[in-house]
JSON list of C-alpha atoms in Angstrom, two decimals:
[
{"chain": "A", "resi": 1034, "resn": "GLY", "atom": "CA", "xyz": [70.83, 168.74, 137.40]},
{"chain": "A", "resi": 1035, "resn": "LEU", "atom": "CA", "xyz": [72.29, 171.08, 134.71]},
{"chain": "A", "resi": 1036, "resn": "LEU", "atom": "CA", "xyz": [75.16, 173.50, 135.17]},
{"chain": "A", "resi": 1037, "resn": "ARG", "atom": "CA", "xyz": [77.02, 176.31, 133.17]},
{"chain": "A", "resi": 1038, "resn": "LEU", "atom": "CA", "xyz": [80.44, 177.20, 134.29]},
{"chain": "A", "resi": 1039, "resn": "ASN", "atom": "CA", "xyz": [81.86, 180.25, 132.31]},
{"chain": "A", "resi": 1040, "resn": "SER", "atom": "CA", "xyz": [83.90, 183.31, 133.33]},
{"chain": "A", "resi": 1041, "resn": "GLY", "atom": "CA", "xyz": [81.27, 184.41, 135.23]},
{"chain": "A", "resi": 1042, "resn": "GLY", "atom": "CA", "xyz": [81.46, 181.48, 137.73]},
{"chain": "A", "resi": 1043, "resn": "LEU", "atom": "CA", "xyz": [78.75, 178.38, 138.03]},
{"chain": "A", "resi": 1044, "resn": "THR", "atom": "CA", "xyz": [75.27, 179.12, 137.29]},
{"chain": "A", "resi": 1045, "resn": "SER", "atom": "CA", "xyz": [72.54, 176.25, 137.95]},
{"chain": "A", "resi": 1046, "resn": "LEU", "atom": "CA", "xyz": [70.34, 176.16, 134.74]},
{"chain": "A", "resi": 1047, "resn": "ASP", "atom": "CA", "xyz": [67.31, 175.09, 137.01]},
{"chain": "A", "resi": 1048, "resn": "SER", "atom": "CA", "xyz": [64.21, 177.38, 137.33]},
{"chain": "A", "resi": 1049, "resn": "PRO", "atom": "CA", "xyz": [64.24, 179.56, 140.90]},
{"chain": "A", "resi": 1050, "resn": "GLY", "atom": "CA", "xyz": [62.62, 177.27, 143.52]},
{"chain": "A", "resi": 1051, "resn": "GLN", "atom": "CA", "xyz": [62.80, 174.14, 141.11]},
{"chain": "A", "resi": 1052, "resn": "ARG", "atom": "CA", "xyz": [64.69, 170.99, 142.70]},
{"chain": "A", "resi": 1053, "resn": "GLY", "atom": "CA", "xyz": [67.39, 169.75, 140.51]},
{"chain": "A", "resi": 1054, "resn": "ARG", "atom": "CA", "xyz": [66.52, 168.07, 137.26]},
{"chain": "A", "resi": 1055, "resn": "ALA", "atom": "CA", "xyz": [66.61, 164.29, 136.85]},
{"chain": "A", "resi": 1056, "resn": "ASN", "atom": "CA", "xyz": [70.22, 162.49, 136.20]},
{"chain": "A", "resi": 1057, "resn": "VAL", "atom": "CA", "xyz": [71.49, 164.21, 133.10]},
{"chain": "A", "resi": 1058, "resn": "THR", "atom": "CA", "xyz": [72.73, 161.33, 130.99]},
{"chain": "A", "resi": 1059, "resn": "ALA", "atom": "CA", "xyz": [73.85, 163.41, 127.71]},
{"chain": "A", "resi": 1060, "resn": "VAL", "atom": "CA", "xyz": [74.55, 166.85, 126.46]},
{"chain": "A", "resi": 1061, "resn": "PHE", "atom": "CA", "xyz": [74.56, 168.03, 122.85]},
{"chain": "A", "resi": 1062, "resn": "GLU", "atom": "CA", "xyz": [75.26, 171.04, 120.69]},
{"chain": "A", "resi": 1063, "resn": "ASP", "atom": "CA", "xyz": [73.43, 171.09, 117.20]},
{"chain": "A", "resi": 1064, "resn": "ARG", "atom": "CA", "xyz": [74.87, 173.21, 114.55]},
{"chain": "A", "resi": 1065, "resn": "ASP", "atom": "CA", "xyz": [72.13, 176.02, 115.25]},
{"chain": "A", "resi": 1066, "resn": "ARG", "atom": "CA", "xyz": [73.84, 176.39, 118.87]},
{"chain": "A", "resi": 1067, "resn": "ASN", "atom": "CA", "xyz": [70.74, 174.94, 120.29]},
{"chain": "A", "resi": 1068, "resn": "LEU", "atom": "CA", "xyz": [71.62, 172.70, 123.54]},
{"chain": "A", "resi": 1069, "resn": "TRP", "atom": "CA", "xyz": [70.05, 169.05, 123.95]},
{"chain": "A", "resi": 1070, "resn": "VAL", "atom": "CA", "xyz": [69.73, 167.85, 127.41]},
{"chain": "A", "resi": 1071, "resn": "GLY", "atom": "CA", "xyz": [69.01, 163.89, 127.68]},
{"chain": "A", "resi": 1072, "resn": "THR", "atom": "CA", "xyz": [67.81, 163.30, 131.15]},
{"chain": "A", "resi": 1073, "resn": "ALA", "atom": "CA", "xyz": [65.55, 160.28, 132.76]},
{"chain": "A", "resi": 1074, "resn": "LYS", "atom": "CA", "xyz": [62.53, 162.26, 132.33]},
{"chain": "A", "resi": 1075, "resn": "GLY", "atom": "CA", "xyz": [62.91, 162.75, 128.55]},
{"chain": "A", "resi": 1076, "resn": "ILE", "atom": "CA", "xyz": [64.68, 165.53, 126.63]},
{"chain": "A", "resi": 1077, "resn": "GLU", "atom": "CA", "xyz": [64.93, 169.14, 127.03]},
{"chain": "A", "resi": 1078, "resn": "ARG", "atom": "CA", "xyz": [66.08, 171.66, 124.49]},
{"chain": "A", "resi": 1079, "resn": "LEU", "atom": "CA", "xyz": [67.48, 175.08, 125.72]},
{"chain": "A", "resi": 1080, "resn": "ARG", "atom": "CA", "xyz": [66.99, 177.73, 122.74]},
{"chain": "A", "resi": 1081, "resn": "ASP", "atom": "CA", "xyz": [67.41, 181.71, 123.47]},
{"chain": "A", "resi": 1082, "resn": "GLY", "atom": "CA", "xyz": [67.37, 181.10, 127.14]},
{"chain": "A", "resi": 1083, "resn": "VAL", "atom": "CA", "xyz": [64.00, 179.12, 127.04]},
{"chain": "A", "resi": 1084, "resn": "PHE", "atom": "CA", "xyz": [64.07, 175.26, 127.87]},
{"chain": "A", "resi": 1085, "resn": "THR", "atom": "CA", "xyz": [61.25, 173.19, 125.82]},
{"chain": "A", "resi": 1086, "resn": "THR", "atom": "CA", "xyz": [60.84, 169.92, 127.25]},
{"chain": "A", "resi": 1087, "resn": "TYR", "atom": "CA", "xyz": [59.85, 166.24, 125.32]},
{"chain": "A", "resi": 1088, "resn": "SER", "atom": "CA", "xyz": [58.64, 163.87, 127.46]},
{"chain": "A", "resi": 1089, "resn": "ALA", "atom": "CA", "xyz": [56.27, 160.77, 127.51]},
{"chain": "A", "resi": 1090, "resn": "ALA", "atom": "CA", "xyz": [53.49, 163.18, 126.34]},
{"chain": "A", "resi": 1091, "resn": "HIS", "atom": "CA", "xyz": [55.29, 163.42, 123.02]},
{"chain": "A", "resi": 1092, "resn": "GLY", "atom": "CA", "xyz": [56.30, 160.09, 122.56]},
{"chain": "A", "resi": 1093, "resn": "VAL", "atom": "CA", "xyz": [59.52, 159.67, 124.74]},
{"chain": "A", "resi": 1094, "resn": "PRO", "atom": "CA", "xyz": [59.61, 156.54, 126.43]},
{"chain": "A", "resi": 1095, "resn": "PRO", "atom": "CA", "xyz": [58.70, 157.44, 130.36]},
{"chain": "A", "resi": 1096, "resn": "GLU", "atom": "CA", "xyz": [62.42, 155.92, 131.41]},
{"chain": "A", "resi": 1097, "resn": "GLY", "atom": "CA", "xyz": [63.94, 159.00, 129.46]},
{"chain": "A", "resi": 1098, "resn": "ALA", "atom": "CA", "xyz": [66.82, 159.27, 127.08]},
{"chain": "A", "resi": 1099, "resn": "GLY", "atom": "CA", "xyz": [70.15, 158.23, 127.14]},
{"chain": "A", "resi": 1100, "resn": "PRO", "atom": "CA", "xyz": [72.86, 158.96, 124.69]},
{"chain": "A", "resi": 1101, "resn": "VAL", "atom": "CA", "xyz": [71.58, 162.05, 122.30]},
{"chain": "A", "resi": 1102, "resn": "TYR", "atom": "CA", "xyz": [72.78, 163.26, 118.91]},
{"chain": "A", "resi": 1103, "resn": "VAL", "atom": "CA", "xyz": [71.45, 165.79, 116.29]},
{"chain": "A", "resi": 1104, "resn": "ASP", "atom": "CA", "xyz": [71.46, 165.24, 112.85]},
{"chain": "A", "resi": 1105, "resn": "PRO", "atom": "CA", "xyz": [72.76, 167.65, 110.33]},
{"chain": "A", "resi": 1106, "resn": "ALA", "atom": "CA", "xyz": [68.63, 167.46, 109.15]},
{"chain": "A", "resi": 1107, "resn": "GLN", "atom": "CA", "xyz": [67.74, 168.19, 112.76]},
{"chain": "A", "resi": 1108, "resn": "ARG", "atom": "CA", "xyz": [66.60, 164.94, 113.59]},
{"chain": "A", "resi": 1109, "resn": "THR", "atom": "CA", "xyz": [67.28, 164.51, 117.49]},
{"chain": "A", "resi": 1110, "resn": "TRP", "atom": "CA", "xyz": [68.48, 160.70, 117.98]},
{"chain": "A", "resi": 1111, "resn": "PHE", "atom": "CA", "xyz": [68.23, 159.25, 121.29]},
{"chain": "A", "resi": 1112, "resn": "GLY", "atom": "CA", "xyz": [68.16, 155.68, 123.01]},
{"chain": "A", "resi": 1113, "resn": "PRO", "atom": "CA", "xyz": [66.57, 154.74, 126.32]},
{"chain": "A", "resi": 1114, "resn": "PRO", "atom": "CA", "xyz": [67.75, 152.93, 128.90]},
{"chain": "A", "resi": 1115, "resn": "SER", "atom": "CA", "xyz": [65.21, 150.18, 128.22]},
{"chain": "A", "resi": 1116, "resn": "GLY", "atom": "CA", "xyz": [66.64, 149.70, 124.53]},
{"chain": "A", "resi": 1117, "resn": "GLY", "atom": "CA", "xyz": [65.74, 150.87, 121.12]},
{"chain": "A", "resi": 1118, "resn": "LEU", "atom": "CA", "xyz": [66.73, 153.89, 118.90]},
{"chain": "A", "resi": 1119, "resn": "TYR", "atom": "CA", "xyz": [64.64, 157.18, 118.62]},
{"chain": "A", "resi": 1120, "resn": "TRP", "atom": "CA", "xyz": [64.64, 160.44, 116.71]},
{"chain": "A", "resi": 1121, "resn": "LEU", "atom": "CA", "xyz": [62.34, 163.57, 117.37]},
{"chain": "A", "resi": 1122, "resn": "ARG", "atom": "CA", "xyz": [61.73, 166.28, 114.74]},
{"chain": "A", "resi": 1123, "resn": "ASP", "atom": "CA", "xyz": [59.05, 168.72, 114.89]},
{"chain": "A", "resi": 1124, "resn": "GLY", "atom": "CA", "xyz": [57.61, 167.58, 117.82]},
{"chain": "A", "resi": 1125, "resn": "VAL", "atom": "CA", "xyz": [57.02, 164.17, 116.29]},
{"chain": "A", "resi": 1126, "resn": "VAL", "atom": "CA", "xyz": [59.13, 160.96, 117.82]},
{"chain": "A", "resi": 1127, "resn": "THR", "atom": "CA", "xyz": [59.76, 158.00, 115.63]},
{"chain": "A", "resi": 1128, "resn": "ARG", "atom": "CA", "xyz": [61.18, 154.89, 116.33]},
{"chain": "A", "resi": 1129, "resn": "ALA", "atom": "CA", "xyz": [63.99, 153.57, 114.11]},
{"chain": "A", "resi": 1130, "resn": "ALA", "atom": "CA", "xyz": [63.42, 150.08, 112.88]},
{"chain": "A", "resi": 1131, "resn": "SER", "atom": "CA", "xyz": [66.32, 147.75, 112.31]},
{"chain": "A", "resi": 1132, "resn": "ARG", "atom": "CA", "xyz": [66.75, 144.24, 112.91]},
{"chain": "A", "resi": 1133, "resn": "GLY", "atom": "CA", "xyz": [67.59, 143.65, 116.42]},
{"chain": "A", "resi": 1134, "resn": "LEU", "atom": "CA", "xyz": [67.91, 147.09, 117.38]},
{"chain": "A", "resi": 1135, "resn": "ASP", "atom": "CA", "xyz": [64.53, 147.54, 119.17]},
{"chain": "A", "resi": 1136, "resn": "ALA", "atom": "CA", "xyz": [65.65, 144.95, 121.90]},
{"chain": "A", "resi": 1137, "resn": "ASP", "atom": "CA", "xyz": [69.21, 146.29, 122.02]},
{"chain": "A", "resi": 1138, "resn": "VAL", "atom": "CA", "xyz": [70.38, 149.16, 124.27]},
{"chain": "A", "resi": 1139, "resn": "ILE", "atom": "CA", "xyz": [72.31, 152.16, 122.39]},
{"chain": "A", "resi": 1140, "resn": "TYR", "atom": "CA", "xyz": [75.39, 153.19, 124.63]},
{"chain": "A", "resi": 1141, "resn": "SER", "atom": "CA", "xyz": [76.59, 155.89, 122.31]},
{"chain": "A", "resi": 1142, "resn": "ILE", "atom": "CA", "xyz": [75.48, 157.59, 118.74]},
{"chain": "A", "resi": 1143, "resn": "THR", "atom": "CA", "xyz": [77.18, 159.66, 116.50]},
{"chain": "A", "resi": 1144, "resn": "GLY", "atom": "CA", "xyz": [77.16, 160.47, 112.65]},
{"chain": "A", "resi": 1145, "resn": "GLY", "atom": "CA", "xyz": [77.43, 163.08, 109.83]},
{"chain": "A", "resi": 1146, "resn": "GLU", "atom": "CA", "xyz": [75.85, 164.01, 106.66]},
{"chain": "A", "resi": 1147, "resn": "GLY", "atom": "CA", "xyz": [73.81, 161.18, 105.57]},
{"chain": "A", "resi": 1148, "resn": "GLU", "atom": "CA", "xyz": [74.43, 158.62, 108.12]},
{"chain": "A", "resi": 1149, "resn": "VAL", "atom": "CA", "xyz": [74.14, 157.99, 111.90]},
{"chain": "A", "resi": 1150, "resn": "TRP", "atom": "CA", "xyz": [76.01, 155.12, 114.08]},
{"chain": "A", "resi": 1151, "resn": "ALA", "atom": "CA", "xyz": [74.75, 153.29, 117.13]},
{"chain": "A", "resi": 1152, "resn": "GLY", "atom": "CA", "xyz": [76.98, 151.80, 119.35]},
{"chain": "A", "resi": 1153, "resn": "ARG", "atom": "CA", "xyz": [75.28, 149.07, 120.97]},
{"chain": "A", "resi": 1154, "resn": "GLN", "atom": "CA", "xyz": [75.16, 146.46, 124.25]},
{"chain": "A", "resi": 1155, "resn": "ARG", "atom": "CA", "xyz": [75.04, 143.28, 122.27]},
{"chain": "A", "resi": 1156, "resn": "GLY", "atom": "CA", "xyz": [74.70, 144.01, 118.61]},
{"chain": "A", "resi": 1157, "resn": "GLY", "atom": "CA", "xyz": [77.82, 145.92, 117.48]},
{"chain": "A", "resi": 1158, "resn": "VAL", "atom": "CA", "xyz": [77.44, 148.94, 116.08]},
{"chain": "A", "resi": 1159, "resn": "THR", "atom": "CA", "xyz": [74.79, 149.96, 113.03]},
{"chain": "A", "resi": 1160, "resn": "ARG", "atom": "CA", "xyz": [74.64, 152.47, 110.50]},
{"chain": "A", "resi": 1161, "resn": "ILE", "atom": "CA", "xyz": [71.62, 154.22, 109.49]},
{"chain": "A", "resi": 1162, "resn": "ASP", "atom": "CA", "xyz": [71.77, 155.93, 106.07]},
{"chain": "A", "resi": 1163, "resn": "THR", "atom": "CA", "xyz": [69.28, 158.63, 106.28]},
{"chain": "A", "resi": 1164, "resn": "ARG", "atom": "CA", "xyz": [69.71, 159.62, 102.56]},
{"chain": "A", "resi": 1165, "resn": "GLY", "atom": "CA", "xyz": [66.16, 159.34, 100.92]},
{"chain": "A", "resi": 1166, "resn": "ALA", "atom": "CA", "xyz": [62.42, 159.03, 102.33]},
{"chain": "A", "resi": 1167, "resn": "ARG", "atom": "CA", "xyz": [63.23, 155.39, 103.87]},
{"chain": "A", "resi": 1168, "resn": "PHE", "atom": "CA", "xyz": [66.23, 154.56, 106.10]},
{"chain": "A", "resi": 1169, "resn": "THR", "atom": "CA", "xyz": [68.34, 151.89, 105.38]},
{"chain": "A", "resi": 1170, "resn": "ASN", "atom": "CA", "xyz": [70.72, 149.89, 107.70]},
{"chain": "A", "resi": 1171, "resn": "GLU", "atom": "CA", "xyz": [73.92, 148.27, 107.87]},
{"chain": "A", "resi": 1172, "resn": "HIS", "atom": "CA", "xyz": [75.34, 146.41, 110.93]},
{"chain": "A", "resi": 1173, "resn": "PHE", "atom": "CA", "xyz": [78.98, 145.50, 112.19]},
{"chain": "A", "resi": 1174, "resn": "THR", "atom": "CA", "xyz": [79.50, 142.62, 114.31]},
{"chain": "A", "resi": 1175, "resn": "GLU", "atom": "CA", "xyz": [82.34, 140.19, 115.51]},
{"chain": "A", "resi": 1176, "resn": "ALA", "atom": "CA", "xyz": [81.30, 138.14, 112.64]},
{"chain": "A", "resi": 1177, "resn": "ASP", "atom": "CA", "xyz": [82.44, 140.92, 110.25]},
{"chain": "A", "resi": 1178, "resn": "GLY", "atom": "CA", "xyz": [85.75, 141.95, 112.06]},
{"chain": "A", "resi": 1179, "resn": "LEU", "atom": "CA", "xyz": [84.91, 144.06, 115.07]},
{"chain": "A", "resi": 1180, "resn": "THR", "atom": "CA", "xyz": [86.54, 143.33, 118.05]},
{"chain": "A", "resi": 1181, "resn": "GLN", "atom": "CA", "xyz": [83.92, 142.71, 120.35]},
{"chain": "A", "resi": 1182, "resn": "ASN", "atom": "CA", "xyz": [79.81, 143.19, 119.99]},
{"chain": "A", "resi": 1183, "resn": "SER", "atom": "CA", "xyz": [79.60, 145.42, 123.18]},
{"chain": "A", "resi": 1184, "resn": "VAL", "atom": "CA", "xyz": [80.32, 148.91, 121.91]},
{"chain": "A", "resi": 1185, "resn": "TYR", "atom": "CA", "xyz": [80.41, 151.74, 124.49]},
{"chain": "A", "resi": 1186, "resn": "ALA", "atom": "CA", "xyz": [81.60, 154.72, 122.57]},
{"chain": "A", "resi": 1187, "resn": "VAL", "atom": "CA", "xyz": [81.47, 155.52, 119.30]},
{"chain": "A", "resi": 1188, "resn": "TYR", "atom": "CA", "xyz": [82.98, 158.62, 117.07]},
{"chain": "A", "resi": 1189, "resn": "ARG", "atom": "CA", "xyz": [82.79, 159.47, 113.39]},
{"chain": "A", "resi": 1190, "resn": "ALA", "atom": "CA", "xyz": [86.08, 161.21, 112.38]},
{"chain": "A", "resi": 1191, "resn": "ARG", "atom": "CA", "xyz": [86.25, 164.05, 109.78]},
{"chain": "A", "resi": 1192, "resn": "ASP", "atom": "CA", "xyz": [87.47, 161.51, 106.99]},
{"chain": "A", "resi": 1193, "resn": "GLY", "atom": "CA", "xyz": [84.58, 159.53, 107.63]},
{"chain": "A", "resi": 1194, "resn": "ALA", "atom": "CA", "xyz": [86.07, 157.07, 109.62]},
{"chain": "A", "resi": 1195, "resn": "LEU", "atom": "CA", "xyz": [83.93, 155.13, 112.44]},
{"chain": "A", "resi": 1196, "resn": "TRP", "atom": "CA", "xyz": [85.66, 154.59, 115.64]},
{"chain": "A", "resi": 1197, "resn": "ALA", "atom": "CA", "xyz": [84.36, 151.93, 118.02]},
{"chain": "A", "resi": 1198, "resn": "GLY", "atom": "CA", "xyz": [85.27, 151.79, 121.70]},
{"chain": "A", "resi": 1199, "resn": "THR", "atom": "CA", "xyz": [84.54, 148.49, 123.09]},
{"chain": "A", "resi": 1200, "resn": "LEU", "atom": "CA", "xyz": [84.02, 147.46, 126.86]},
{"chain": "A", "resi": 1201, "resn": "SER", "atom": "CA", "xyz": [86.87, 145.05, 126.91]},
{"chain": "A", "resi": 1202, "resn": "GLY", "atom": "CA", "xyz": [87.89, 144.50, 123.26]},
{"chain": "A", "resi": 1203, "resn": "GLY", "atom": "CA", "xyz": [89.76, 147.81, 122.38]},
{"chain": "A", "resi": 1204, "resn": "ALA", "atom": "CA", "xyz": [88.70, 149.93, 119.65]},
{"chain": "A", "resi": 1205, "resn": "THR", "atom": "CA", "xyz": [87.92, 149.42, 115.72]},
{"chain": "A", "resi": 1206, "resn": "ARG", "atom": "CA", "xyz": [88.20, 151.55, 113.15]},
{"chain": "A", "resi": 1207, "resn": "ILE", "atom": "CA", "xyz": [85.64, 151.20, 110.07]},
{"chain": "A", "resi": 1208, "resn": "TYR", "atom": "CA", "xyz": [86.54, 152.81, 106.98]},
{"chain": "A", "resi": 1209, "resn": "ASN", "atom": "CA", "xyz": [84.99, 151.61, 103.44]},
{"chain": "A", "resi": 1210, "resn": "ARG", "atom": "CA", "xyz": [83.62, 148.48, 105.27]},
{"chain": "A", "resi": 1211, "resn": "ARG", "atom": "CA", "xyz": [87.45, 147.79, 106.32]},
{"chain": "A", "resi": 1212, "resn": "LEU", "atom": "CA", "xyz": [87.89, 147.41, 109.69]},
{"chain": "A", "resi": 1213, "resn": "THR", "atom": "CA", "xyz": [91.38, 147.82, 111.74]},
{"chain": "A", "resi": 1214, "resn": "THR", "atom": "CA", "xyz": [91.48, 147.09, 115.35]},
{"chain": "A", "resi": 1215, "resn": "TYR", "atom": "CA", "xyz": [93.67, 148.14, 117.80]},
{"chain": "A", "resi": 1216, "resn": "ARG", "atom": "CA", "xyz": [94.61, 146.92, 121.66]},
{"chain": "A", "resi": 1217, "resn": "THR", "atom": "CA", "xyz": [96.91, 147.12, 124.34]},
{"chain": "A", "resi": 1218, "resn": "ALA", "atom": "CA", "xyz": [99.11, 145.09, 122.30]},
{"chain": "A", "resi": 1219, "resn": "ASN", "atom": "CA", "xyz": [99.25, 147.71, 119.60]},
{"chain": "A", "resi": 1220, "resn": "GLY", "atom": "CA", "xyz": [100.01, 150.59, 122.34]},
{"chain": "A", "resi": 1221, "resn": "LEU", "atom": "CA", "xyz": [96.23, 151.30, 123.73]},
{"chain": "A", "resi": 1222, "resn": "ALA", "atom": "CA", "xyz": [96.12, 152.21, 127.35]},
{"chain": "A", "resi": 1223, "resn": "SER", "atom": "CA", "xyz": [93.45, 149.80, 127.96]},
{"chain": "A", "resi": 1224, "resn": "ASN", "atom": "CA", "xyz": [91.28, 147.28, 125.86]},
{"chain": "A", "resi": 1225, "resn": "THR", "atom": "CA", "xyz": [88.28, 149.34, 127.69]},
{"chain": "A", "resi": 1226, "resn": "VAL", "atom": "CA", "xyz": [87.50, 152.17, 125.36]},
{"chain": "A", "resi": 1227, "resn": "THR", "atom": "CA", "xyz": [84.77, 154.79, 127.41]},
{"chain": "A", "resi": 1228, "resn": "ALA", "atom": "CA", "xyz": [85.30, 157.86, 125.26]},
{"chain": "A", "resi": 1229, "resn": "ILE", "atom": "CA", "xyz": [86.34, 158.97, 121.94]},
{"chain": "A", "resi": 1230, "resn": "VAL", "atom": "CA", "xyz": [87.25, 162.29, 120.32]},
{"chain": "A", "resi": 1231, "resn": "GLU", "atom": "CA", "xyz": [89.22, 164.01, 117.12]},
{"chain": "A", "resi": 1232, "resn": "THR", "atom": "CA", "xyz": [91.52, 166.81, 117.33]},
{"chain": "A", "resi": 1233, "resn": "ALA", "atom": "CA", "xyz": [92.46, 169.67, 115.09]},
{"chain": "A", "resi": 1234, "resn": "ASP", "atom": "CA", "xyz": [95.48, 168.09, 113.77]},
{"chain": "A", "resi": 1235, "resn": "GLY", "atom": "CA", "xyz": [93.61, 164.98, 113.21]},
{"chain": "A", "resi": 1236, "resn": "SER", "atom": "CA", "xyz": [94.58, 162.84, 115.90]},
{"chain": "A", "resi": 1237, "resn": "MET", "atom": "CA", "xyz": [92.11, 160.48, 117.57]},
{"chain": "A", "resi": 1238, "resn": "TRP", "atom": "CA", "xyz": [92.18, 160.74, 121.68]},
{"chain": "A", "resi": 1239, "resn": "LEU", "atom": "CA", "xyz": [90.83, 157.55, 123.35]},
{"chain": "A", "resi": 1240, "resn": "GLY", "atom": "CA", "xyz": [89.62, 157.63, 127.16]},
{"chain": "A", "resi": 1241, "resn": "THR", "atom": "CA", "xyz": [90.18, 154.41, 128.95]},
{"chain": "A", "resi": 1242, "resn": "PRO", "atom": "CA", "xyz": [90.40, 153.30, 132.91]},
{"chain": "A", "resi": 1243, "resn": "ASN", "atom": "CA", "xyz": [94.24, 153.44, 132.30]},
{"chain": "A", "resi": 1244, "resn": "GLY", "atom": "CA", "xyz": [94.17, 157.20, 131.14]},
{"chain": "A", "resi": 1245, "resn": "VAL", "atom": "CA", "xyz": [94.11, 158.65, 127.86]},
{"chain": "A", "resi": 1246, "resn": "SER", "atom": "CA", "xyz": [95.65, 157.20, 124.71]},
{"chain": "A", "resi": 1247, "resn": "ALA", "atom": "CA", "xyz": [96.21, 159.17, 121.55]},
{"chain": "A", "resi": 1248, "resn": "LEU", "atom": "CA", "xyz": [96.87, 157.68, 118.11]},
{"chain": "A", "resi": 1249, "resn": "THR", "atom": "CA", "xyz": [99.02, 160.60, 116.50]},
{"chain": "A", "resi": 1250, "resn": "ARG", "atom": "CA", "xyz": [101.12, 160.51, 113.07]},
{"chain": "A", "resi": 1251, "resn": "GLY", "atom": "CA", "xyz": [103.36, 159.50, 115.27]},
{"chain": "A", "resi": 1252, "resn": "GLY", "atom": "CA", "xyz": [102.00, 156.47, 116.68]},
{"chain": "A", "resi": 1253, "resn": "TRP", "atom": "CA", "xyz": [100.39, 156.06, 119.97]},
{"chain": "A", "resi": 1254, "resn": "ARG", "atom": "CA", "xyz": [100.86, 158.03, 123.40]},
{"chain": "A", "resi": 1255, "resn": "ARG", "atom": "CA", "xyz": [99.82, 157.61, 126.33]},
{"chain": "A", "resi": 1256, "resn": "TYR", "atom": "CA", "xyz": [98.95, 160.18, 129.44]},
{"chain": "A", "resi": 1257, "resn": "GLY", "atom": "CA", "xyz": [98.06, 159.02, 132.62]},
{"chain": "A", "resi": 1258, "resn": "ALA", "atom": "CA", "xyz": [98.24, 160.15, 136.25]},
{"chain": "A", "resi": 1259, "resn": "GLY", "atom": "CA", "xyz": [101.93, 160.26, 135.96]},
{"chain": "A", "resi": 1260, "resn": "ASP", "atom": "CA", "xyz": [101.60, 162.92, 133.37]},
{"chain": "A", "resi": 1261, "resn": "GLY", "atom": "CA", "xyz": [99.53, 165.08, 135.71]},
{"chain": "A", "resi": 1262, "resn": "LEU", "atom": "CA", "xyz": [96.04, 163.70, 134.84]},
{"chain": "A", "resi": 1263, "resn": "PRO", "atom": "CA", "xyz": [93.98, 164.10, 138.44]},
{"chain": "A", "resi": 1264, "resn": "ALA", "atom": "CA", "xyz": [93.12, 159.90, 137.84]},
{"chain": "A", "resi": 1265, "resn": "ASN", "atom": "CA", "xyz": [93.87, 157.68, 135.06]},
{"chain": "A", "resi": 1266, "resn": "ASP", "atom": "CA", "xyz": [90.20, 156.34, 134.66]},
{"chain": "A", "resi": 1267, "resn": "VAL", "atom": "CA", "xyz": [88.87, 158.81, 131.95]},
{"chain": "A", "resi": 1268, "resn": "ASN", "atom": "CA", "xyz": [84.94, 158.42, 131.13]},
{"chain": "A", "resi": 1269, "resn": "THR", "atom": "CA", "xyz": [84.66, 161.76, 128.84]},
{"chain": "A", "resi": 1270, "resn": "LEU", "atom": "CA", "xyz": [86.38, 163.85, 126.52]},
{"chain": "A", "resi": 1271, "resn": "PHE", "atom": "CA", "xyz": [85.98, 167.06, 124.48]},
{"chain": "A", "resi": 1272, "resn": "GLU", "atom": "CA", "xyz": [87.87, 168.90, 122.32]}
]
C-alpha cells in the first residue's frame, strides 16, 4: 500500500476498509504538487486529497506500471513490467514508438524541458525529443561508448547531463553526446548502481550495494556501514 510519514505520524492513504493497494513500484510528484503512484494495477494520481485511478480501462497495460515520470508538459510517462514505454495525458494513453523500445523493459525514466530519457534492460538508454508534433528518438548503447546496455537508473542533472547507472558496468555521464564512464577503478563504491540523485551543491550521489558514492568537486567520496549507514546496500536516494 501507500503510507505517508509526517510530523503527525504514519498514515495509510488507503480508504477505510480497503485492503492495501497492490505493490507500489514508483512515486513521483509533478510541478503542480500532484502525486503519481505506479502500482501493479495501474497508475493513480492524488490531487487535493482525491485519488484518480488509470487502469486497463484507460489503456494502461493490465500488469500495471513500473517507473513513473511526469514531464514539464504534464505527460505522465511509465513503463510496464512487460516492456515498452507509454505516456498518459488528459486521460489518453499513448505508446511511444521507437526502434526496439516496445520489446524492452524500462527500468527508470527521467527528463527535463523538451526531452525524456529511459533506462532500458537490454538496450542502453533512449532519449526522446518531445519538442514538436512528432517525437524523435536517439539511442546510446555500448557501441556508442556506454559502459553497459543494462541501465538500471537514469538521472538528468541540472546542467543537462544524463547519468546512467548500470547493473554491473558502473555509471556513464552523457553530455552533448560525449560519454564519460566511472567505475570502481575511478573511485565508485561498486559497479552496480541502483539510484542516482543530485544535491543542491551539484554533487552527484550514487547508491550501490557497497554504500553511497558522491562525486564532488574534490573527487569521489564513499559512505558505508562504517560511516553510520544501517547497511551498505542502497536502492533509493532522495534530496
